PDB file of N, CA and C in Angstrom:
ATOM      1  N   UNK A 179      97.643 107.183  52.188  1.00 56.00           N
ATOM      2  CA  UNK A 179      95.999 106.912  53.070  1.00 56.00           C
ATOM      3  C   UNK A 179      96.871 108.044  54.114  1.00 56.00           C
ATOM      4  N   UNK A 180      96.396 108.975  54.721  1.00 71.00           N
ATOM      5  CA  UNK A 180      96.264 109.839  55.735  1.00 71.00           C
ATOM      6  C   UNK A 180      95.913 108.584  56.988  1.00 71.00           C
ATOM      7  N   UNK A 181      96.810 109.047  58.657  1.00 90.00           N
ATOM      8  CA  UNK A 181      95.623 108.533  59.176  1.00 90.00           C
ATOM      9  C   UNK A 181      94.559 109.255  60.137  1.00 90.00           C
ATOM     10  N   UNK A 182      93.872 108.906  61.481  1.00 95.00           N
ATOM     11  CA  UNK A 182      92.957 110.104  61.661  1.00 95.00           C
ATOM     12  C   UNK A 182      93.426 110.511  62.650  1.00 95.00           C
ATOM     13  N   UNK A 183      93.930 111.674  63.373  1.00 97.00           N
ATOM     14  CA  UNK A 183      93.699 112.275  64.303  1.00 97.00           C
ATOM     15  C   UNK A 183      92.862 112.771  65.099  1.00 97.00           C
ATOM     16  N   UNK A 184      92.223 112.858  66.191  1.00 98.00           N
ATOM     17  CA  UNK A 184      91.281 113.176  67.170  1.00 98.00           C
ATOM     18  C   UNK A 184      91.612 113.872  68.229  1.00 98.00           C
ATOM     19  N   UNK A 185      91.498 114.489  68.668  1.00 98.00           N
ATOM     20  CA  UNK A 185      92.076 116.172  69.675  1.00 98.00           C
ATOM     21  C   UNK A 185      89.703 116.338  70.121  1.00 98.00           C
ATOM     22  N   UNK A 186      90.028 115.991  71.402  1.00 97.00           N
ATOM     23  CA  UNK A 186      89.005 117.006  71.913  1.00 97.00           C
ATOM     24  C   UNK A 186      88.736 117.353  73.390  1.00 97.00           C
ATOM     25  N   UNK A 187      87.988 118.604  73.134  1.00 95.00           N
ATOM     26  CA  UNK A 187      88.244 119.534  74.010  1.00 95.00           C
ATOM     27  C   UNK A 187      86.755 120.030  74.778  1.00 95.00           C
ATOM     28  N   UNK A 188      86.545 120.775  75.336  1.00 95.00           N
ATOM     29  CA  UNK A 188      85.114 120.319  76.484  1.00 95.00           C
ATOM     30  C   UNK A 188      85.005 122.356  77.234  1.00 95.00           C
ATOM     31  N   UNK A 189      83.643 122.873  76.431  1.00 91.00           N
ATOM     32  CA  UNK A 189      83.546 123.968  77.576  1.00 91.00           C
ATOM     33  C   UNK A 189      81.855 123.864  77.567  1.00 91.00           C
ATOM     34  N   UNK A 190      82.167 123.842  79.097  1.00 86.00           N
ATOM     35  CA  UNK A 190      80.504 123.574  79.693  1.00 86.00           C
ATOM     36  C   UNK A 190      79.897 122.273  78.650  1.00 86.00           C
ATOM     37  N   UNK A 191      79.017 122.714  78.334  1.00 84.00           N
ATOM     38  CA  UNK A 191      77.767 121.466  77.231  1.00 84.00           C
ATOM     39  C   UNK A 191      78.478 121.361  75.870  1.00 84.00           C
ATOM     40  N   UNK A 192      79.753 121.409  75.961  1.00 92.00           N
ATOM     41  CA  UNK A 192      79.641 121.221  74.424  1.00 92.00           C
ATOM     42  C   UNK A 192      80.710 120.887  74.456  1.00 92.00           C
ATOM     43  N   UNK A 193      81.073 119.940  73.226  1.00 96.00           N
ATOM     44  CA  UNK A 193      82.355 119.215  73.222  1.00 96.00           C
ATOM     45  C   UNK A 193      82.653 119.132  71.868  1.00 96.00           C
ATOM     46  N   UNK A 194      84.137 120.222  71.438  1.00 97.00           N
ATOM     47  CA  UNK A 194      84.394 120.088  70.476  1.00 97.00           C
ATOM     48  C   UNK A 194      85.905 119.055  69.875  1.00 97.00           C
ATOM     49  N   UNK A 195      85.469 118.699  69.053  1.00 98.00           N
ATOM     50  CA  UNK A 195      86.139 117.543  68.352  1.00 98.00           C
ATOM     51  C   UNK A 195      86.947 118.054  67.372  1.00 98.00           C
ATOM     52  N   UNK A 196      88.413 118.032  66.967  1.00 98.00           N
ATOM     53  CA  UNK A 196      89.388 118.156  65.817  1.00 98.00           C
ATOM     54  C   UNK A 196      89.756 117.044  65.295  1.00 98.00           C
ATOM     55  N   UNK A 197      89.416 117.018  64.258  1.00 97.00           N
ATOM     56  CA  UNK A 197      89.192 116.450  62.941  1.00 97.00           C
ATOM     57  C   UNK A 197      90.356 116.128  62.115  1.00 97.00           C
ATOM     58  N   UNK A 198      91.311 115.674  62.142  1.00 97.00           N
ATOM     59  CA  UNK A 198      93.290 116.011  61.118  1.00 97.00           C
ATOM     60  C   UNK A 198      93.162 114.164  60.340  1.00 97.00           C
ATOM     61  N   UNK A 199      93.236 114.725  58.859  1.00 96.00           N
ATOM     62  CA  UNK A 199      93.807 113.361  58.178  1.00 96.00           C
ATOM     63  C   UNK A 199      92.185 112.787  56.991  1.00 96.00           C
ATOM     64  N   UNK A 200      92.234 111.743  57.298  1.00 96.00           N
ATOM     65  CA  UNK A 200      90.891 110.776  56.445  1.00 96.00           C
ATOM     66  C   UNK A 200      90.028 110.012  57.460  1.00 96.00           C
ATOM     67  N   UNK A 201      89.101 110.654  57.035  1.00 96.00           N
ATOM     68  CA  UNK A 201      87.475 110.364  57.330  1.00 96.00           C
ATOM     69  C   UNK A 201      86.857 108.895  56.113  1.00 96.00           C
ATOM     70  N   UNK A 202      87.247 108.215  55.889  1.00 94.00           N
ATOM     71  CA  UNK A 202      86.683 107.235  54.970  1.00 94.00           C
ATOM     72  C   UNK A 202      86.275 106.037  55.880  1.00 94.00           C
ATOM     73  N   UNK A 203      86.332 105.002  55.181  1.00 93.00           N
ATOM     74  CA  UNK A 203      85.472 103.939  55.909  1.00 93.00           C
ATOM     75  C   UNK A 203      86.929 103.345  56.710  1.00 93.00           C
ATOM     76  N   UNK A 204      87.760 103.274  56.311  1.00 94.00           N
ATOM     77  CA  UNK A 204      88.572 103.110  57.615  1.00 94.00           C
ATOM     78  C   UNK A 204      89.037 103.656  58.900  1.00 94.00           C
ATOM     79  N   UNK A 205      88.841 104.566  58.660  1.00 95.00           N
ATOM     80  CA  UNK A 205      89.085 105.242  59.631  1.00 95.00           C
ATOM     81  C   UNK A 205      87.685 105.631  60.985  1.00 95.00           C
ATOM     82  N   UNK A 206      86.328 106.198  60.172  1.00 92.00           N
ATOM     83  CA  UNK A 206      85.177 105.945  60.448  1.00 92.00           C
ATOM     84  C   UNK A 206      84.670 106.003  61.479  1.00 92.00           C
ATOM     85  N   UNK A 207      85.500 104.448  62.134  1.00 93.00           N
ATOM     86  CA  UNK A 207      85.026 102.878  63.386  1.00 93.00           C
ATOM     87  C   UNK A 207      85.569 103.827  64.738  1.00 93.00           C
ATOM     88  N   UNK A 208      87.171 104.581  64.399  1.00 94.00           N
ATOM     89  CA  UNK A 208      87.714 105.508  64.886  1.00 94.00           C
ATOM     90  C   UNK A 208      86.993 106.650  65.568  1.00 94.00           C
ATOM     91  N   UNK A 209      86.393 107.521  65.061  1.00 95.00           N
ATOM     92  CA  UNK A 209      85.655 108.823  64.971  1.00 95.00           C
ATOM     93  C   UNK A 209      84.651 108.175  65.971  1.00 95.00           C
ATOM     94  N   UNK A 210      83.735 107.288  65.079  1.00 93.00           N
ATOM     95  CA  UNK A 210      82.659 106.823  66.257  1.00 93.00           C
ATOM     96  C   UNK A 210      83.601 106.412  67.569  1.00 93.00           C
ATOM     97  N   UNK A 211      83.267 106.144  67.621  1.00 95.00           N
ATOM     98  CA  UNK A 211      84.395 105.540  69.208  1.00 95.00           C
ATOM     99  C   UNK A 211      84.766 106.775  70.027  1.00 95.00           C
ATOM    100  N   UNK A 212      85.566 107.703  69.337  1.00 96.00           N
ATOM    101  CA  UNK A 212      86.393 108.811  69.868  1.00 96.00           C
ATOM    102  C   UNK A 212      84.741 109.576  70.032  1.00 96.00           C
ATOM    103  N   UNK A 213      83.930 110.184  69.577  1.00 95.00           N
ATOM    104  CA  UNK A 213      82.574 110.877  70.029  1.00 95.00           C
ATOM    105  C   UNK A 213      82.171 110.307  70.917  1.00 95.00           C
ATOM    106  N   UNK A 214      82.057 108.640  70.947  1.00 92.00           N
ATOM    107  CA  UNK A 214      81.346 107.953  72.577  1.00 92.00           C
ATOM    108  C   UNK A 214      81.161 107.961  73.487  1.00 92.00           C
ATOM    109  N   UNK A 215      83.516 108.327  73.244  1.00 94.00           N
ATOM    110  CA  UNK A 215      84.007 108.506  74.934  1.00 94.00           C
ATOM    111  C   UNK A 215      84.227 109.480  75.134  1.00 94.00           C
ATOM    112  N   UNK A 216      83.860 110.367  74.360  1.00 94.00           N
ATOM    113  CA  UNK A 216      83.404 112.023  74.838  1.00 94.00           C
ATOM    114  C   UNK A 216      82.478 112.456  74.426  1.00 94.00           C
ATOM    115  N   UNK A 217      80.841 112.043  74.551  1.00 89.00           N
ATOM    116  CA  UNK A 217      80.234 112.726  75.048  1.00 89.00           C
ATOM    117  C   UNK A 217      79.874 112.680  76.491  1.00 89.00           C
ATOM    118  N   UNK A 218      78.916 112.625  77.539  1.00 85.00           N
ATOM    119  CA  UNK A 218      78.220 112.224  78.306  1.00 85.00           C
ATOM    120  C   UNK A 218      76.629 112.879  78.201  1.00 85.00           C
ATOM    121  N   UNK A 219      75.991 112.385  79.088  1.00 81.00           N
ATOM    122  CA  UNK A 219      74.822 112.346  79.250  1.00 81.00           C
ATOM    123  C   UNK A 219      74.446 114.193  79.232  1.00 81.00           C
ATOM    124  N   UNK A 220      73.414 114.657  78.795  1.00 82.00           N
ATOM    125  CA  UNK A 220      73.179 116.568  78.973  1.00 82.00           C
ATOM    126  C   UNK A 220      74.005 117.285  78.093  1.00 82.00           C
ATOM    127  N   UNK A 221      74.821 116.487  76.966  1.00 87.00           N
ATOM    128  CA  UNK A 221      76.177 117.499  76.170  1.00 87.00           C
ATOM    129  C   UNK A 221      74.826 118.190  75.419  1.00 87.00           C
ATOM    130  N   UNK A 222      74.582 119.753  75.321  1.00 92.00           N
ATOM    131  CA  UNK A 222      73.866 120.088  74.358  1.00 92.00           C
ATOM    132  C   UNK A 222      74.829 120.239  73.062  1.00 92.00           C
ATOM    133  N   UNK A 223      75.813 120.196  72.991  1.00 95.00           N
ATOM    134  CA  UNK A 223      76.369 120.185  71.499  1.00 95.00           C
ATOM    135  C   UNK A 223      77.705 119.587  71.197  1.00 95.00           C
ATOM    136  N   UNK A 224      77.276 119.174  70.334  1.00 97.00           N
ATOM    137  CA  UNK A 224      79.016 118.650  69.557  1.00 97.00           C
ATOM    138  C   UNK A 224      79.411 119.339  68.031  1.00 97.00           C
ATOM    139  N   UNK A 225      80.389 120.116  68.677  1.00 97.00           N
ATOM    140  CA  UNK A 225      81.190 120.447  67.463  1.00 97.00           C
ATOM    141  C   UNK A 225      82.682 120.066  66.713  1.00 97.00           C
ATOM    142  N   UNK A 226      81.948 119.779  65.512  1.00 98.00           N
ATOM    143  CA  UNK A 226      83.385 119.068  64.479  1.00 98.00           C
ATOM    144  C   UNK A 226      83.908 119.826  63.815  1.00 98.00           C
ATOM    145  N   UNK A 227      84.904 120.324  63.956  1.00 98.00           N
ATOM    146  CA  UNK A 227      86.230 120.818  63.497  1.00 98.00           C
ATOM    147  C   UNK A 227      86.532 120.139  62.468  1.00 98.00           C
ATOM    148  N   UNK A 228      87.202 120.639  61.046  1.00 97.00           N
ATOM    149  CA  UNK A 228      86.708 119.759  59.886  1.00 97.00           C
ATOM    150  C   UNK A 228      88.013 120.264  59.002  1.00 97.00           C
ATOM    151  N   UNK A 229      88.190 121.759  59.850  1.00 97.00           N
ATOM    152  CA  UNK A 229      89.576 122.768  58.844  1.00 97.00           C
ATOM    153  C   UNK A 229      91.020 121.950  58.051  1.00 97.00           C
ATOM    154  N   UNK A 230      91.042 120.483  59.378  1.00 96.00           N
ATOM    155  CA  UNK A 230      92.464 119.843  58.916  1.00 96.00           C
ATOM    156  C   UNK A 230      91.685 118.774  58.284  1.00 96.00           C
ATOM    157  N   UNK A 231      90.995 118.385  57.671  1.00 95.00           N
ATOM    158  CA  UNK A 231      90.026 117.143  57.358  1.00 95.00           C
ATOM    159  C   UNK A 231      91.054 116.892  55.852  1.00 95.00           C
ATOM    160  N   UNK A 232      91.643 116.113  55.357  1.00 94.00           N
ATOM    161  CA  UNK A 232      92.030 116.221  54.225  1.00 94.00           C
ATOM    162  C   UNK A 232      91.088 115.182  52.852  1.00 94.00           C
ATOM    163  N   UNK A 233      90.803 113.955  53.761  1.00 94.00           N
ATOM    164  CA  UNK A 233      89.975 113.825  52.446  1.00 94.00           C
ATOM    165  C   UNK A 233      88.448 113.315  53.345  1.00 94.00           C
ATOM    166  N   UNK A 234      87.323 112.187  52.808  1.00 94.00           N
ATOM    167  CA  UNK A 234      85.905 112.150  53.443  1.00 94.00           C
ATOM    168  C   UNK A 234      85.609 111.287  51.920  1.00 94.00           C
ATOM    169  N   UNK A 235      85.387 110.248  52.265  1.00 93.00           N
ATOM    170  CA  UNK A 235      84.682 109.170  51.185  1.00 93.00           C
ATOM    171  C   UNK A 235      82.948 108.770  52.011  1.00 93.00           C
ATOM    172  N   UNK A 236      82.625 107.859  50.614  1.00 93.00           N
ATOM    173  CA  UNK A 236      80.956 107.901  51.735  1.00 93.00           C
ATOM    174  C   UNK A 236      80.866 107.183  52.638  1.00 93.00           C
ATOM    175  N   UNK A 237      81.546 106.673  53.055  1.00 93.00           N
ATOM    176  CA  UNK A 237      82.344 106.082  54.495  1.00 93.00           C
ATOM    177  C   UNK A 237      81.894 106.832  55.505  1.00 93.00           C
ATOM    178  N   UNK A 238      83.038 107.511  54.986  1.00 94.00           N
ATOM    179  CA  UNK A 238      83.022 109.386  56.510  1.00 94.00           C
ATOM    180  C   UNK A 238      81.595 110.193  56.431  1.00 94.00           C
ATOM    181  N   UNK A 239      81.003 110.298  55.023  1.00 95.00           N
ATOM    182  CA  UNK A 239      79.998 110.966  54.946  1.00 95.00           C
ATOM    183  C   UNK A 239      78.861 109.966  56.218  1.00 95.00           C
ATOM    184  N   UNK A 240      78.523 108.930  55.957  1.00 95.00           N
ATOM    185  CA  UNK A 240      77.714 107.949  56.206  1.00 95.00           C
ATOM    186  C   UNK A 240      77.672 108.201  57.953  1.00 95.00           C
ATOM    187  N   UNK A 241      78.807 108.331  58.380  1.00 94.00           N
ATOM    188  CA  UNK A 241      79.118 107.956  59.290  1.00 94.00           C
ATOM    189  C   UNK A 241      78.719 109.660  60.386  1.00 94.00           C
ATOM    190  N   UNK A 242      78.739 110.916  59.618  1.00 96.00           N
ATOM    191  CA  UNK A 242      78.597 112.210  60.103  1.00 96.00           C
ATOM    192  C   UNK A 242      77.011 112.224  60.303  1.00 96.00           C
ATOM    193  N   UNK A 243      76.787 111.403  59.070  1.00 96.00           N
ATOM    194  CA  UNK A 243      74.821 111.074  59.125  1.00 96.00           C
ATOM    195  C   UNK A 243      74.461 111.018  60.083  1.00 96.00           C
ATOM    196  N   UNK A 244      74.994 109.418  60.956  1.00 94.00           N
ATOM    197  CA  UNK A 244      75.161 108.815  62.518  1.00 94.00           C
ATOM    198  C   UNK A 244      75.091 109.050  63.164  1.00 94.00           C
ATOM    199  N   UNK A 245      76.298 110.043  63.148  1.00 94.00           N
ATOM    200  CA  UNK A 245      76.399 111.013  64.399  1.00 94.00           C
ATOM    201  C   UNK A 245      75.381 112.541  64.929  1.00 94.00           C
ATOM    202  N   UNK A 246      74.989 112.634  63.179  1.00 95.00           N
ATOM    203  CA  UNK A 246      73.891 113.171  63.535  1.00 95.00           C
ATOM    204  C   UNK A 246      72.925 113.329  63.979  1.00 95.00           C
ATOM    205  N   UNK A 247      72.136 112.070  63.553  1.00 94.00           N
ATOM    206  CA  UNK A 247      70.961 110.922  64.201  1.00 94.00           C
ATOM    207  C   UNK A 247      71.174 111.053  65.707  1.00 94.00           C
ATOM    208  N   UNK A 248      72.409 110.601  66.008  1.00 90.00           N
ATOM    209  CA  UNK A 248      72.331 110.080  67.365  1.00 90.00           C
ATOM    210  C   UNK A 248      72.222 111.618  68.266  1.00 90.00           C
ATOM    211  N   UNK A 249      72.705 112.604  67.801  1.00 93.00           N
ATOM    212  CA  UNK A 249      72.683 113.737  68.401  1.00 93.00           C
ATOM    213  C   UNK A 249      71.787 114.698  68.341  1.00 93.00           C
ATOM    214  N   UNK A 250      70.678 114.038  67.417  1.00 93.00           N
ATOM    215  CA  UNK A 250      69.315 114.156  67.112  1.00 93.00           C
ATOM    216  C   UNK A 250      68.370 113.874  68.456  1.00 93.00           C
ATOM    217  N   UNK A 251      68.590 112.188  69.204  1.00 91.00           N
ATOM    218  CA  UNK A 251      67.942 111.895  69.962  1.00 91.00           C
ATOM    219  C   UNK A 251      68.156 112.152  71.200  1.00 91.00           C
ATOM    220  N   UNK A 252      69.508 112.928  71.163  1.00 88.00           N
ATOM    221  CA  UNK A 252      69.424 113.199  72.460  1.00 88.00           C
ATOM    222  C   UNK A 252      68.954 114.847  73.252  1.00 88.00           C
ATOM    223  N   UNK A 253      68.197 115.234  71.698  1.00 92.00           N
ATOM    224  CA  UNK A 253      68.035 116.813  71.401  1.00 92.00           C
ATOM    225  C   UNK A 253      68.694 117.625  71.834  1.00 92.00           C
ATOM    226  N   UNK A 254      70.048 117.634  70.996  1.00 92.00           N
ATOM    227  CA  UNK A 254      71.446 117.752  70.734  1.00 92.00           C
ATOM    228  C   UNK A 254      72.177 118.306  69.548  1.00 92.00           C
ATOM    229  N   UNK A 255      72.623 118.906  69.040  1.00 95.00           N
ATOM    230  CA  UNK A 255      72.775 120.100  68.053  1.00 95.00           C
ATOM    231  C   UNK A 255      74.210 119.270  67.582  1.00 95.00           C
ATOM    232  N   UNK A 256      74.380 118.815  66.377  1.00 96.00           N
ATOM    233  CA  UNK A 256      75.743 118.986  65.635  1.00 96.00           C
ATOM    234  C   UNK A 256      76.330 119.652  65.215  1.00 96.00           C
ATOM    235  N   UNK A 257      77.715 120.454  65.648  1.00 96.00           N
ATOM    236  CA  UNK A 257      77.920 121.351  64.271  1.00 96.00           C
ATOM    237  C   UNK A 257      79.116 121.119  63.801  1.00 96.00           C
ATOM    238  N   UNK A 258      79.201 121.907  62.139  1.00 98.00           N
ATOM    239  CA  UNK A 258      80.477 121.090  61.515  1.00 98.00           C
ATOM    240  C   UNK A 258      80.747 122.650  61.426  1.00 98.00           C
ATOM    241  N   UNK A 259      82.339 122.326  61.424  1.00 97.00           N
ATOM    242  CA  UNK A 259      82.982 124.200  61.522  1.00 97.00           C
ATOM    243  C   UNK A 259      84.105 123.634  60.696  1.00 97.00           C
ATOM    244  N   UNK A 260      84.936 124.910  59.889  1.00 97.00           N
ATOM    245  CA  UNK A 260      86.184 124.169  59.570  1.00 97.00           C
ATOM    246  C   UNK A 260      86.139 123.650  57.699  1.00 97.00           C
ATOM    247  N   UNK A 261      84.805 124.104  57.320  1.00 96.00           N
ATOM    248  CA  UNK A 261      84.713 122.728  56.482  1.00 96.00           C
ATOM    249  C   UNK A 261      85.263 123.756  55.183  1.00 96.00           C
ATOM    250  N   UNK A 262      85.906 122.662  54.782  1.00 92.00           N
ATOM    251  CA  UNK A 262      86.693 122.974  53.398  1.00 92.00           C
ATOM    252  C   UNK A 262      85.670 123.646  52.545  1.00 92.00           C
ATOM    253  N   UNK A 263      86.238 123.861  50.927  1.00 93.00           N
ATOM    254  CA  UNK A 263      85.073 124.266  49.626  1.00 93.00           C
ATOM    255  C   UNK A 263      84.826 123.022  49.304  1.00 93.00           C
ATOM    256  N   UNK A 264      85.392 121.668  49.602  1.00 91.00           N
ATOM    257  CA  UNK A 264      85.051 120.641  49.032  1.00 91.00           C
ATOM    258  C   UNK A 264      84.436 119.956  49.695  1.00 91.00           C
ATOM    259  N   UNK A 265      84.824 120.103  50.751  1.00 94.00           N
ATOM    260  CA  UNK A 265      83.558 119.237  51.537  1.00 94.00           C
ATOM    261  C   UNK A 265      82.101 119.855  51.737  1.00 94.00           C
ATOM    262  N   UNK A 266      82.283 121.533  50.897  1.00 95.00           N
ATOM    263  CA  UNK A 266      81.018 121.601  51.322  1.00 95.00           C
ATOM    264  C   UNK A 266      80.075 121.456  49.982  1.00 95.00           C
ATOM    265  N   UNK A 267      80.955 121.238  49.104  1.00 94.00           N
ATOM    266  CA  UNK A 267      80.579 120.786  47.811  1.00 94.00           C
ATOM    267  C   UNK A 267      79.913 119.772  47.707  1.00 94.00           C
ATOM    268  N   UNK A 268      80.679 118.588  49.214  1.00 94.00           N
ATOM    269  CA  UNK A 268      80.131 117.192  48.754  1.00 94.00           C
ATOM    270  C   UNK A 268      79.184 117.064  49.274  1.00 94.00           C
ATOM    271  N   UNK A 269      78.851 117.735  50.279  1.00 95.00           N
ATOM    272  CA  UNK A 269      77.580 117.576  51.182  1.00 95.00           C
ATOM    273  C   UNK A 269      76.412 118.692  50.396  1.00 95.00           C
ATOM    274  N   UNK A 270      76.988 119.528  49.630  1.00 95.00           N
ATOM    275  CA  UNK A 270      76.058 119.670  48.834  1.00 95.00           C
ATOM    276  C   UNK A 270      75.148 119.197  47.538  1.00 95.00           C
ATOM    277  N   UNK A 271      76.507 118.311  46.270  1.00 95.00           N
ATOM    278  CA  UNK A 271      75.404 117.084  45.734  1.00 95.00           C
ATOM    279  C   UNK A 271      75.316 116.423  46.053  1.00 95.00           C
ATOM    280  N   UNK A 272      75.595 115.711  47.297  1.00 95.00           N
ATOM    281  CA  UNK A 272      74.943 115.136  48.267  1.00 95.00           C
ATOM    282  C   UNK A 272      73.555 114.989  48.956  1.00 95.00           C
ATOM    283  N   UNK A 273      73.415 116.663  48.593  1.00 95.00           N
ATOM    284  CA  UNK A 273      71.615 117.008  49.759  1.00 95.00           C
ATOM    285  C   UNK A 273      72.265 116.925  50.590  1.00 95.00           C
ATOM    286  N   UNK A 274      73.137 116.545  51.510  1.00 95.00           N
ATOM    287  CA  UNK A 274      73.452 116.801  52.847  1.00 95.00           C
ATOM    288  C   UNK A 274      74.007 117.682  53.565  1.00 95.00           C
ATOM    289  N   UNK A 275      74.071 119.390  52.763  1.00 95.00           N
ATOM    290  CA  UNK A 275      73.993 120.795  53.522  1.00 95.00           C
ATOM    291  C   UNK A 275      73.072 121.080  53.997  1.00 95.00           C
ATOM    292  N   UNK A 276      71.710 120.412  54.303  1.00 95.00           N
ATOM    293  CA  UNK A 276      70.568 120.709  54.277  1.00 95.00           C
ATOM    294  C   UNK A 276      70.264 120.256  55.830  1.00 95.00           C
ATOM    295  N   UNK A 277      71.346 119.001  56.028  1.00 93.00           N
ATOM    296  CA  UNK A 277      70.997 118.378  57.087  1.00 93.00           C
ATOM    297  C   UNK A 277      72.401 118.636  58.228  1.00 93.00           C
ATOM    298  N   UNK A 278      72.904 119.399  57.958  1.00 94.00           N
ATOM    299  CA  UNK A 278      73.598 120.099  58.992  1.00 94.00           C
ATOM    300  C   UNK A 278      74.288 121.298  59.491  1.00 94.00           C
ATOM    301  N   UNK A 279      74.149 121.775  60.767  1.00 93.00           N
ATOM    302  CA  UNK A 279      74.704 123.279  61.336  1.00 93.00           C
ATOM    303  C   UNK A 279      76.259 123.573  60.653  1.00 93.00           C
ATOM    304  N   UNK A 280      76.430 123.819  59.240  1.00 94.00           N
ATOM    305  CA  UNK A 280      77.567 123.986  59.012  1.00 94.00           C
ATOM    306  C   UNK A 280      78.554 125.751  59.403  1.00 94.00           C
ATOM    307  N   UNK A 281      79.302 126.590  59.463  1.00 84.00           N
ATOM    308  CA  UNK A 281      80.176 126.952  59.740  1.00 84.00           C
ATOM    309  C   UNK A 281      81.961 127.527  58.531  1.00 84.00           C
TER     310      UNK A 281
END
């Protein structure tokens, strides 16, 4: 199991978080806290860079849905960038591909 490493950077009203490692039931709480700590009121967009994500399980998918709901409540957009073919396939077969802005 890989650890989860997170790095955030900001440009105007957009926060980008680079996610490296495994996003699973054990590491998801760390990402939740990191998102909470790095978002400010008025942020219009959160971008998760998943290009270095090595694994995601159902807990990780649930976290992504929870973050999307939070962003919708703030009238803000969540974008997923750097998604691997495997992650796009997982999002597609779970029906979640229609729930995110994916690049």
